[in-house]
Amino acid sequence: MFEFENPPAFFLLLPIPVFYILRYMKIFSRLSLPLNLSDWNGSNFKWKGSARKFLSAFGRALCVLFYICLVFAYADPVFHLQQKVYSSKGSSVVFVLDVSPSMAAKDIGSLSRLEAAKNSIVSMAEMNGGSELGLVVMAENSAVLVPPTMDRKFFLNRLKTVSVGELGDGTAIGTGLSCAIYHLEKSRSPKKSIVLITDGENNSGAVHPHTAARLAVSKDISLYILGVGTRGVVPIDYVDPKSNKVYSGYLESKFDTSSIARIASEGNGKFFEIESLSALSQAVSSISKNENVAQSYYIKNQDIFYYRQFLIAAVILACLAWIVRRLLLQETL
């Protein structure tokens, strides 16, 4: 929450409109004597100094802004930040995200499968504020992008950089699950889970997905699988990150959920078939509810003061006003 610790300081702004009103009413104005210059029986001389008029007005505006910044600094602006700090461990969730080229198919509302998947991960991150989150991406190979961490900013920033095709063509589900299990098995969290988001069958990698699913059961790790995609002809559009080649057209989607549903069954997990944004939202809510852990926490209050910024701005404006009025306009200050 943003507020000012010394709001009566704003009464010091009242002299500004009063000064200009008095100047307009000719009550408080500079003493001047009119002097007309003209040829004999000719027209009066008119000075066309538009640039000087602009600089003069600009210099006055800088002086006014300088004074306003001083008043704002005196008002002591402060931002009160409240941060929830958890003192007990929550659940640990590792997302295994398919980044094979078929995930660029746009058949989940107006979004591609990958975009919808990333949005669902962001939603879960917001719902489970005290959970550790990790991220594994997979295609022909798999890679751990984020080990389980409480650092939401780092996790979400890394998630944004994920793109289709960065790990080649293929779907190494077993390898992706194995990477997630490796980073979860030593966790001390009361609940550990893997959320696999994919649109295809396992056709790559050295680890069979059923083997990985049974390993998750032995390590007391819950398994959730979201099968994202529809069947039929769907539009597809993406840029290969390796060759920068643009692929655009239509994909004959033969999305078969039976194989990944069997993986969920082997891991005593749950399978969600996602063909729309509403189905995706329901799946995310269900997983968040199941993996929610009651945690103890305290509120950390932090005050961020901004008077220094206004003082710096005032100094800069004062220097600019001096340059304009003293050096450019040659006025006596």
CSV table of C-alpha atoms in Angstrom, one decimal:
chain,number,residue,atom,x,y,z
A,1,MET,CA,0.0,0.0,0.0
A,2,PHE,CA,1.4,3.4,-1.0
A,3,GLU,CA,0.8,6.4,1.2
A,4,PHE,CA,2.4,9.6,2.5
A,5,GLU,CA,3.6,9.8,6.1
A,6,ASN,CA,3.4,13.6,6.2
A,7,PRO,CA,0.3,14.6,4.1
A,8,PRO,CA,-0.1,18.1,5.6
A,9,ALA,CA,3.0,18.9,3.5
A,10,PHE,CA,0.8,19.2,0.4
A,11,PHE,CA,-0.6,22.5,1.8
A,12,LEU,CA,2.7,23.9,0.6
A,13,LEU,CA,1.5,23.4,-3.0
A,14,LEU,CA,-1.2,26.0,-2.5
A,15,PRO,CA,1.1,29.0,-3.2
A,16,ILE,CA,1.5,27.8,-6.8
A,17,PRO,CA,-2.1,28.4,-8.0
A,18,VAL,CA,-2.4,31.5,-5.8
A,19,PHE,CA,0.7,33.0,-7.4
A,20,TYR,CA,-0.5,32.4,-10.9
A,21,ILE,CA,-4.0,33.7,-10.1
A,22,LEU,CA,-2.5,36.9,-8.7
A,23,ARG,CA,-0.3,37.2,-11.8
A,24,TYR,CA,-3.4,36.8,-14.0
A,25,MET,CA,-5.2,39.5,-12.1
A,26,LYS,CA,-2.2,41.8,-12.5
A,27,ILE,CA,-2.0,42.1,-8.7
A,28,PHE,CA,1.4,40.4,-8.5
A,29,SER,CA,3.3,41.1,-11.7
A,30,ARG,CA,6.6,42.5,-12.8
A,31,LEU,CA,6.9,46.2,-13.2
A,32,SER,CA,7.2,47.0,-16.9
A,33,LEU,CA,7.1,50.1,-19.1
A,34,PRO,CA,5.7,49.9,-22.6
A,35,LEU,CA,8.0,51.1,-25.4
A,36,ASN,CA,6.9,51.1,-29.0
A,37,LEU,CA,9.5,51.0,-31.8
A,38,SER,CA,8.5,51.8,-35.3
A,39,ASP,CA,9.5,53.8,-38.5
A,40,TRP,CA,8.1,57.2,-39.1
A,41,ASN,CA,4.5,56.6,-40.1
A,42,GLY,CA,5.3,52.9,-40.3
A,43,SER,CA,4.1,49.8,-38.4
A,44,ASN,CA,5.3,48.9,-35.0
A,45,PHE,CA,8.2,46.5,-34.6
A,46,LYS,CA,7.1,43.0,-33.6
A,47,TRP,CA,9.6,40.6,-32.1
A,48,LYS,CA,9.3,37.0,-33.4
A,49,GLY,CA,11.1,35.1,-30.7
A,50,SER,CA,9.1,31.9,-30.6
A,51,ALA,CA,12.1,29.8,-29.6
A,52,ARG,CA,12.9,32.1,-26.7
A,53,LYS,CA,9.2,32.2,-25.6
A,54,PHE,CA,9.2,28.4,-25.6
A,55,LEU,CA,12.5,28.2,-23.5
A,56,SER,CA,11.1,30.8,-21.1
A,57,ALA,CA,7.9,28.8,-20.5
A,58,PHE,CA,9.9,25.6,-20.3
A,59,GLY,CA,12.2,27.1,-17.7
A,60,ARG,CA,9.3,28.3,-15.6
A,61,ALA,CA,7.8,24.8,-15.8
A,62,LEU,CA,11.0,23.2,-14.6
A,63,CYS,CA,11.1,25.6,-11.6
A,64,VAL,CA,7.5,24.6,-10.7
A,65,LEU,CA,8.3,20.9,-11.0
A,66,PHE,CA,11.4,21.4,-8.9
A,67,TYR,CA,9.2,22.9,-6.1
A,68,ILE,CA,6.6,20.1,-6.5
A,69,CYS,CA,9.2,17.4,-6.1
A,70,LEU,CA,10.5,19.1,-3.0
A,71,VAL,CA,7.0,19.1,-1.5
A,72,PHE,CA,6.5,15.4,-2.4
A,73,ALA,CA,9.8,14.5,-0.8
A,74,TYR,CA,8.8,16.5,2.4
A,75,ALA,CA,5.5,14.5,2.4
A,76,ASP,CA,7.6,11.4,2.9
A,77,PRO,CA,6.1,8.9,0.4
A,78,VAL,CA,6.4,5.2,1.5
A,79,PHE,CA,5.2,1.9,0.2
A,80,HIS,CA,4.1,-0.6,2.8
A,81,LEU,CA,4.8,-4.2,1.7
A,82,GLN,CA,3.4,-7.2,3.4
A,83,GLN,CA,5.1,-10.5,2.6
A,84,LYS,CA,3.9,-13.9,3.7
A,85,VAL,CA,6.8,-16.0,5.0
A,86,TYR,CA,6.2,-19.7,5.5
A,87,SER,CA,7.9,-21.3,8.5
A,88,SER,CA,7.0,-24.9,7.6
A,89,LYS,CA,7.4,-26.9,4.4
A,90,GLY,CA,4.7,-27.2,1.9
A,91,SER,CA,4.3,-29.6,-1.0
A,92,SER,CA,6.9,-30.1,-3.7
A,93,VAL,CA,5.6,-30.2,-7.3
A,94,VAL,CA,7.7,-30.8,-10.4
A,95,PHE,CA,6.1,-30.0,-13.7
A,96,VAL,CA,7.2,-32.2,-16.7
A,97,LEU,CA,6.4,-30.2,-19.8
A,98,ASP,CA,6.3,-31.6,-23.3
A,99,VAL,CA,8.0,-29.1,-25.8
A,100,SER,CA,7.9,-31.3,-28.9
A,101,PRO,CA,6.8,-29.5,-32.1
A,102,SER,CA,3.2,-30.9,-31.9
A,103,MET,CA,2.7,-28.8,-28.8
A,104,ALA,CA,2.5,-25.8,-31.1
A,105,ALA,CA,-0.9,-27.0,-32.4
A,106,LYS,CA,-3.6,-24.4,-31.6
A,107,ASP,CA,-6.6,-26.4,-30.5
A,108,ILE,CA,-7.1,-25.3,-26.8
A,109,GLY,CA,-9.4,-22.4,-27.3
A,110,SER,CA,-7.3,-19.8,-29.2
A,111,LEU,CA,-4.1,-20.9,-27.6
A,112,SER,CA,-1.5,-23.5,-28.6
A,113,ARG,CA,-1.1,-26.6,-26.4
A,114,LEU,CA,2.2,-25.2,-25.0
A,115,GLU,CA,0.7,-21.8,-24.2
A,116,ALA,CA,-2.3,-23.4,-22.5
A,117,ALA,CA,0.1,-25.6,-20.5
A,118,LYS,CA,2.2,-22.7,-19.4
A,119,ASN,CA,-0.9,-20.8,-18.3
A,120,SER,CA,-2.0,-23.7,-16.2
A,121,ILE,CA,1.4,-23.9,-14.5
A,122,VAL,CA,1.2,-20.2,-13.7
A,123,SER,CA,-2.3,-20.7,-12.2
A,124,MET,CA,-1.1,-23.5,-10.0
A,125,ALA,CA,1.9,-21.4,-8.9
A,126,GLU,CA,-0.5,-18.7,-7.8
A,127,MET,CA,-2.8,-21.2,-6.0
A,128,ASN,CA,0.0,-23.0,-4.1
A,129,GLY,CA,1.9,-20.1,-2.6
A,130,GLY,CA,3.8,-22.2,-0.1
A,131,SER,CA,4.8,-25.0,-2.4
A,132,GLU,CA,8.2,-25.7,-3.9
A,133,LEU,CA,8.0,-25.8,-7.7
A,134,GLY,CA,10.3,-27.4,-10.2
A,135,LEU,CA,10.3,-27.6,-14.0
A,136,VAL,CA,11.5,-30.3,-16.4
A,137,VAL,CA,11.1,-30.0,-20.2
A,138,MET,CA,11.1,-32.9,-22.5
A,139,ALA,CA,11.0,-33.8,-26.2
A,140,GLU,CA,13.6,-36.1,-27.8
A,141,ASN,CA,15.6,-35.5,-24.7
A,142,SER,CA,14.8,-34.0,-21.3
A,143,ALA,CA,16.4,-31.3,-19.2
A,144,VAL,CA,15.8,-29.9,-15.7
A,145,LEU,CA,15.3,-26.1,-16.0
A,146,VAL,CA,14.4,-25.4,-12.4
A,147,PRO,CA,15.0,-27.7,-9.4
A,148,PRO,CA,12.3,-27.5,-6.7
A,149,THR,CA,12.4,-24.0,-5.3
A,150,MET,CA,10.3,-21.4,-3.4
A,151,ASP,CA,11.7,-18.6,-5.7
A,152,ARG,CA,8.5,-17.9,-7.7
A,153,LYS,CA,10.1,-15.1,-9.7
A,154,PHE,CA,12.9,-17.3,-10.9
A,155,PHE,CA,10.5,-20.1,-11.7
A,156,LEU,CA,8.1,-18.0,-13.7
A,157,ASN,CA,10.8,-16.2,-15.6
A,158,ARG,CA,12.3,-19.5,-16.6
A,159,LEU,CA,8.9,-20.8,-17.6
A,160,LYS,CA,8.4,-17.8,-19.9
A,161,THR,CA,11.5,-18.8,-21.9
A,162,VAL,CA,10.3,-22.3,-22.7
A,163,SER,CA,9.5,-22.7,-26.4
A,164,VAL,CA,8.5,-25.5,-28.8
A,165,GLY,CA,11.2,-27.5,-30.5
A,166,GLU,CA,14.2,-26.6,-28.3
A,167,LEU,CA,14.9,-30.2,-27.4
A,168,GLY,CA,14.2,-31.7,-30.8
A,169,ASP,CA,11.4,-33.9,-32.1
A,170,GLY,CA,10.0,-36.8,-30.1
A,171,THR,CA,8.5,-37.4,-26.6
A,172,ALA,CA,10.7,-39.0,-23.9
A,173,ILE,CA,8.1,-39.3,-21.2
A,174,GLY,CA,10.0,-41.9,-19.2
A,175,THR,CA,13.2,-39.8,-19.2
A,176,GLY,CA,11.3,-36.7,-18.2
A,177,LEU,CA,9.6,-38.5,-15.3
A,178,SER,CA,12.9,-39.9,-14.1
A,179,CYS,CA,14.4,-36.5,-14.0
A,180,ALA,CA,11.5,-35.2,-11.9
A,181,ILE,CA,11.8,-38.3,-9.5
A,182,TYR,CA,15.5,-37.7,-9.0
A,183,HIS,CA,14.9,-34.2,-7.8
A,184,LEU,CA,11.9,-35.1,-5.6
A,185,GLU,CA,13.1,-38.3,-3.9
A,186,LYS,CA,15.3,-36.5,-1.4
A,187,SER,CA,12.8,-33.8,-0.6
A,188,ARG,CA,11.5,-33.5,2.9
A,189,SER,CA,8.1,-32.1,1.9
A,190,PRO,CA,5.0,-33.8,3.3
A,191,LYS,CA,3.6,-34.2,-0.2
A,192,LYS,CA,5.5,-34.7,-3.4
A,193,SER,CA,4.0,-34.8,-6.8
A,194,ILE,CA,4.7,-34.8,-10.6
A,195,VAL,CA,2.5,-33.0,-13.1
A,196,LEU,CA,3.1,-34.3,-16.6
A,197,ILE,CA,1.7,-32.2,-19.4
A,198,THR,CA,2.0,-33.8,-22.8
A,199,ASP,CA,0.1,-34.5,-26.1
A,200,GLY,CA,1.8,-37.7,-27.3
A,201,GLU,CA,3.0,-41.2,-26.9
A,202,ASN,CA,6.4,-42.1,-25.6
A,203,ASN,CA,8.7,-42.6,-28.6
A,204,SER,CA,12.1,-41.6,-27.3
A,205,GLY,CA,14.4,-41.9,-24.4
A,206,ALA,CA,16.1,-44.8,-22.6
A,207,VAL,CA,13.6,-45.2,-19.7
A,208,HIS,CA,10.2,-46.8,-20.3
A,209,PRO,CA,7.4,-44.5,-18.8
A,210,HIS,CA,5.8,-47.5,-17.0
A,211,THR,CA,9.1,-48.1,-15.2
A,212,ALA,CA,9.3,-44.4,-14.2
A,213,ALA,CA,5.7,-44.4,-13.1
A,214,ARG,CA,6.3,-47.4,-10.8
A,215,LEU,CA,9.4,-45.8,-9.5
A,216,ALA,CA,7.3,-42.8,-8.5
A,217,VAL,CA,5.0,-45.0,-6.5
A,218,SER,CA,7.9,-46.6,-4.7
A,219,LYS,CA,9.2,-43.1,-3.8
A,220,ASP,CA,5.7,-42.0,-2.5
A,221,ILE,CA,5.4,-39.4,-5.3
A,222,SER,CA,1.9,-38.6,-6.6
A,223,LEU,CA,1.5,-38.6,-10.4
A,224,TYR,CA,-0.9,-36.4,-12.4
A,225,ILE,CA,-1.0,-36.5,-16.2
A,226,LEU,CA,-2.7,-33.9,-18.3
A,227,GLY,CA,-3.3,-35.1,-21.9
A,228,VAL,CA,-3.5,-31.8,-23.9
A,229,GLY,CA,-5.0,-31.8,-27.4
A,230,THR,CA,-7.8,-32.7,-29.7
A,231,ARG,CA,-8.2,-35.0,-32.7
A,232,GLY,CA,-8.6,-34.0,-36.3
A,233,VAL,CA,-7.0,-31.3,-38.4
A,234,VAL,CA,-5.6,-28.5,-36.3
A,235,PRO,CA,-3.6,-25.3,-37.2
A,236,ILE,CA,0.0,-25.2,-36.2
A,237,ASP,CA,2.5,-22.4,-36.3
A,238,TYR,CA,6.0,-22.2,-34.7
A,239,VAL,CA,9.6,-21.2,-35.3
A,240,ASP,CA,12.3,-23.8,-34.9
A,241,PRO,CA,14.7,-22.3,-32.3
A,242,LYS,CA,17.7,-24.1,-33.9
A,243,SER,CA,17.2,-23.2,-37.5
A,244,ASN,CA,14.9,-20.2,-37.2
A,245,LYS,CA,12.8,-21.8,-39.9
A,246,VAL,CA,9.1,-21.0,-39.7
A,247,TYR,CA,6.6,-23.9,-39.8
A,248,SER,CA,3.0,-23.0,-40.5
A,249,GLY,CA,0.1,-25.1,-41.7
A,250,TYR,CA,-2.2,-27.8,-40.4
A,251,LEU,CA,-1.5,-30.9,-38.4
A,252,GLU,CA,-3.4,-34.2,-38.6
A,253,SER,CA,-3.8,-34.8,-34.9
A,254,LYS,CA,-4.1,-38.4,-33.9
A,255,PHE,CA,-4.0,-37.8,-30.2
A,256,ASP,CA,-4.4,-41.1,-28.4
A,257,THR,CA,-5.0,-40.8,-24.7
A,258,SER,CA,-5.0,-44.5,-23.9
A,259,SER,CA,-1.2,-44.8,-23.7
A,260,ILE,CA,-0.7,-41.9,-21.3
A,261,ALA,CA,-3.7,-43.0,-19.3
A,262,ARG,CA,-2.0,-46.3,-18.8
A,263,ILE,CA,1.1,-44.5,-17.5
A,264,ALA,CA,-1.1,-42.7,-14.9
A,265,SER,CA,-2.6,-46.1,-13.9
A,266,GLU,CA,0.9,-47.6,-13.5
A,267,GLY,CA,1.8,-44.8,-11.2
A,268,ASN,CA,-1.5,-44.9,-9.2
A,269,GLY,CA,-2.0,-41.4,-10.4
A,270,LYS,CA,-4.8,-39.4,-12.1
A,271,PHE,CA,-5.3,-38.7,-15.8
A,272,PHE,CA,-7.0,-35.6,-17.1
A,273,GLU,CA,-8.1,-35.3,-20.7
A,274,ILE,CA,-7.8,-31.7,-21.7
A,275,GLU,CA,-9.6,-30.5,-24.9
A,276,SER,CA,-10.7,-27.1,-23.7
A,277,LEU,CA,-9.7,-24.2,-21.4
A,278,SER,CA,-12.5,-25.1,-19.0
A,279,ALA,CA,-11.3,-28.7,-18.7
A,280,LEU,CA,-7.8,-27.4,-18.1
A,281,SER,CA,-9.0,-25.0,-15.3
A,282,GLN,CA,-10.9,-27.8,-13.6
A,283,ALA,CA,-7.8,-30.1,-13.7
A,284,VAL,CA,-5.6,-27.4,-12.2
A,285,SER,CA,-8.1,-26.7,-9.4
A,286,SER,CA,-8.3,-30.4,-8.6
A,287,ILE,CA,-4.6,-30.9,-8.5
A,288,SER,CA,-4.1,-27.8,-6.4
A,289,LYS,CA,-6.7,-28.9,-3.9
A,290,ASN,CA,-5.2,-32.4,-3.6
A,291,GLU,CA,-1.6,-31.1,-3.1
A,292,ASN,CA,-2.5,-28.3,-0.7
A,293,VAL,CA,-0.7,-28.5,2.6
A,294,ALA,CA,-1.6,-26.6,5.8
A,295,GLN,CA,1.4,-24.4,6.6
A,296,SER,CA,2.4,-22.1,9.4
A,297,TYR,CA,3.5,-18.6,8.4
A,298,TYR,CA,4.0,-15.1,9.6
A,299,ILE,CA,3.6,-11.7,7.9
A,300,LYS,CA,6.8,-9.7,7.3
A,301,ASN,CA,6.2,-6.0,7.0
A,302,GLN,CA,8.6,-3.9,5.0
A,303,ASP,CA,8.6,-0.2,4.3
A,304,ILE,CA,10.1,1.2,1.1
A,305,PHE,CA,10.7,5.0,1.3
A,306,TYR,CA,10.8,7.1,-1.9
A,307,TYR,CA,11.7,10.6,-0.7
A,308,ARG,CA,15.3,10.1,-2.0
A,309,GLN,CA,13.9,9.6,-5.5
A,310,PHE,CA,12.0,12.8,-5.3
A,311,LEU,CA,15.0,14.7,-4.0
A,312,ILE,CA,17.1,13.4,-6.8
A,313,ALA,CA,14.4,14.5,-9.3
A,314,ALA,CA,14.3,17.9,-7.7
A,315,VAL,CA,18.1,18.4,-8.0
A,316,ILE,CA,18.0,17.3,-11.7
A,317,LEU,CA,15.1,19.7,-12.4
A,318,ALA,CA,16.9,22.6,-10.6
A,319,CYS,CA,20.0,22.0,-12.8
A,320,LEU,CA,18.0,21.9,-16.0
A,321,ALA,CA,16.1,25.1,-15.0
A,322,TRP,CA,19.5,26.9,-14.3
A,323,ILE,CA,20.9,25.8,-17.7
A,324,VAL,CA,17.8,27.0,-19.5
A,325,ARG,CA,17.3,30.3,-17.7
A,326,ARG,CA,20.9,31.3,-16.9
A,327,LEU,CA,22.9,29.9,-19.9
A,328,LEU,CA,20.4,29.8,-22.7
A,329,LEU,CA,18.1,32.8,-21.9
A,330,GLN,CA,20.8,34.7,-20.0
A,331,GLU,CA,18.4,35.7,-17.3
A,332,THR,CA,19.4,37.0,-13.9
A,333,LEU,CA,18.2,34.6,-11.3
